[in-house]
Coordinates of N, CA and C in Angstrom, one line a residue:
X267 N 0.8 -1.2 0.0 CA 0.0 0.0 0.0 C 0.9 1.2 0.0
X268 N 0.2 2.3 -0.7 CA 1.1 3.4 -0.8 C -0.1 4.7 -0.1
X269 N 0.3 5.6 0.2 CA -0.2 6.8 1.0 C -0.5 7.8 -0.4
X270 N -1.7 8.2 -0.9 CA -1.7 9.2 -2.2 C -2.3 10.5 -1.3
X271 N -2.3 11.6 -2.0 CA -2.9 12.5 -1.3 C -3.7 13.5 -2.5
X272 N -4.6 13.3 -1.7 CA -6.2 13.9 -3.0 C -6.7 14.8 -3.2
X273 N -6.3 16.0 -3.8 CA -7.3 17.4 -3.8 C -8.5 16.9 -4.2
X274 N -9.7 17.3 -4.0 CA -10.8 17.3 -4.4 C -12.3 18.6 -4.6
X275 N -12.7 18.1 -5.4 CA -14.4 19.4 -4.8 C -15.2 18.7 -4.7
X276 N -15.8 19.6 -3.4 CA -17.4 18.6 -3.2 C -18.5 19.1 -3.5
X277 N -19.9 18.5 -3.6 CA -20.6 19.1 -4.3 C -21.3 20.4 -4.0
X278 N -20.8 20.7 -2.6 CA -20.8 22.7 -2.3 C -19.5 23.2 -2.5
X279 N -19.0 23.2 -3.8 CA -18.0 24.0 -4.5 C -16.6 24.0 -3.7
X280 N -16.7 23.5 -2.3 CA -15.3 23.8 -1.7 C -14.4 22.6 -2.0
X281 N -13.2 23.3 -1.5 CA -11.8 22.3 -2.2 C -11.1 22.0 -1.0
X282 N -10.9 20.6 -0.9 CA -10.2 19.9 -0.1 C -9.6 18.9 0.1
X283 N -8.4 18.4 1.1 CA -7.7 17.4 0.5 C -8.0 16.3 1.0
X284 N -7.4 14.7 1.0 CA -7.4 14.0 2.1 C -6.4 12.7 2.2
X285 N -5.6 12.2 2.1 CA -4.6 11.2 2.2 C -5.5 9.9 2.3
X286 N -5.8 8.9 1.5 CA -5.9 7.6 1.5 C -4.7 6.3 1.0
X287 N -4.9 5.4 1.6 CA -3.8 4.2 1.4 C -4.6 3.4 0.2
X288 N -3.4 3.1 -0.9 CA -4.2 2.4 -1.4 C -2.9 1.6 -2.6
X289 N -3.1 0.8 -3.5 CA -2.2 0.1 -4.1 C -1.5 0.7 -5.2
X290 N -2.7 1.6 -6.0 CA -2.1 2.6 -7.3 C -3.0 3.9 -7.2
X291 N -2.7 4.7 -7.9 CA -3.1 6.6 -8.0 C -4.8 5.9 -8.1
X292 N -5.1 5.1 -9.2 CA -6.1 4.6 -10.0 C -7.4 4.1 -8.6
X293 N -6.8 3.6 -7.7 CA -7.2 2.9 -6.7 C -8.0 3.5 -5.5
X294 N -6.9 4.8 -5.7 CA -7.0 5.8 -4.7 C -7.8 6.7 -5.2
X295 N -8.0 7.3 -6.8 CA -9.1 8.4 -7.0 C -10.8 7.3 -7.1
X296 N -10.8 6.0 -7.4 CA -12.0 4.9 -7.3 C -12.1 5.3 -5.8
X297 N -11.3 4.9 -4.9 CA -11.9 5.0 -3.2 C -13.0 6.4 -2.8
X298 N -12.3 7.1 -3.4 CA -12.1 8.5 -3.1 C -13.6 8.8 -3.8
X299 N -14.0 8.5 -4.8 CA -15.1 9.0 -5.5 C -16.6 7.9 -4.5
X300 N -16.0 7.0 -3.9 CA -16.6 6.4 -3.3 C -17.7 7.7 -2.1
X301 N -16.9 8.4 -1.7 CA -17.2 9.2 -0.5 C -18.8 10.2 -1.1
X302 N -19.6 10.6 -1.0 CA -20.7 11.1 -1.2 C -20.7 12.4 -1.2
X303 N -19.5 13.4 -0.3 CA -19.4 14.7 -0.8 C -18.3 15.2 -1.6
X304 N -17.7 13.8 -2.4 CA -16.7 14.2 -3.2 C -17.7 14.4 -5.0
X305 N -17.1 15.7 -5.8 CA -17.7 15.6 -6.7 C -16.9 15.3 -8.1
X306 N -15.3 15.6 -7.6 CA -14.7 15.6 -8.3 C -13.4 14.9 -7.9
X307 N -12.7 14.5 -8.4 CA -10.8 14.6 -8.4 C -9.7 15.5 -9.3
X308 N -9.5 16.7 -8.8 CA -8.4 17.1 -8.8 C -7.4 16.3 -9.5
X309 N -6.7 16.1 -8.3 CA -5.1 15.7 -8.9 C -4.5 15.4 -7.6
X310 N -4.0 13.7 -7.7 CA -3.7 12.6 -6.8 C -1.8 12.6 -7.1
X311 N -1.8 12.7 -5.8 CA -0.2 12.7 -6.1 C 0.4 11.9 -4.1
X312 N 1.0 10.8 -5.0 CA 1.8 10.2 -4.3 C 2.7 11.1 -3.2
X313 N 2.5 10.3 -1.8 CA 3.3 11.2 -0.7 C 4.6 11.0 -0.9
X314 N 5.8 11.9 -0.9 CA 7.0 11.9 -0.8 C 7.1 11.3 -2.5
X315 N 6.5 11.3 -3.4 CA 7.0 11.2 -4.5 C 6.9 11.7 -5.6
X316 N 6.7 11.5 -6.9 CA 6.2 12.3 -7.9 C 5.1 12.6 -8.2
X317 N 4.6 13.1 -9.1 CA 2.8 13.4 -9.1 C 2.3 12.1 -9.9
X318 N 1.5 11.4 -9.6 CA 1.1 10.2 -10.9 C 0.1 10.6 -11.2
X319 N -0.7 11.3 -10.8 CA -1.8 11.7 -11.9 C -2.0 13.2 -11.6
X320 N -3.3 13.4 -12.6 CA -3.3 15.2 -12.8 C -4.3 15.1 -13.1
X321 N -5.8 14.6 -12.9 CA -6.9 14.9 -13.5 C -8.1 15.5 -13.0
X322 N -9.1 15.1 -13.5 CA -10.5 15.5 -13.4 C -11.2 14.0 -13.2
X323 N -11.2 13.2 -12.4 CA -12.1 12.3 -12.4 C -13.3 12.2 -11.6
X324 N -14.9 12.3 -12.5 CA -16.0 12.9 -12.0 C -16.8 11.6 -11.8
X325 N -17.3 11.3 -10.8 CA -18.4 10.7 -10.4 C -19.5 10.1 -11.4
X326 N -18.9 9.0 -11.6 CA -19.7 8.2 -12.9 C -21.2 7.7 -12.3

């Protein structure tokens, strides 16, 4: 498990982060969209590492 750390918006426009453990970036913005006031994904970037992702991943 790796530590990613999540900007996100929820669906009253504010922006915020949150650190989940999870196997890949991919793993961690799927958890993350799980949550009910998340609307969006930002941009997931591994702790102490490089950025592995950069997107918009929206609540299918």
């Amino acid at each position: 498990m790796k530590t990613f750390e999540l900007t996100y918006v929820s669906h009253d426009g504010s922006v915020g982060t949150m650190q989940i453990e999870a196997v890949t970036s991919e793993g961690a913005i799927a958890e993350m969209n799980t949550y009910p006031a998340v609307k969006y994904v930002i941009a997931c970037q591994e702790i102490n590492s490089a950025i592995v992702s950069d997107s918009r991943k929206g609540i299918t």
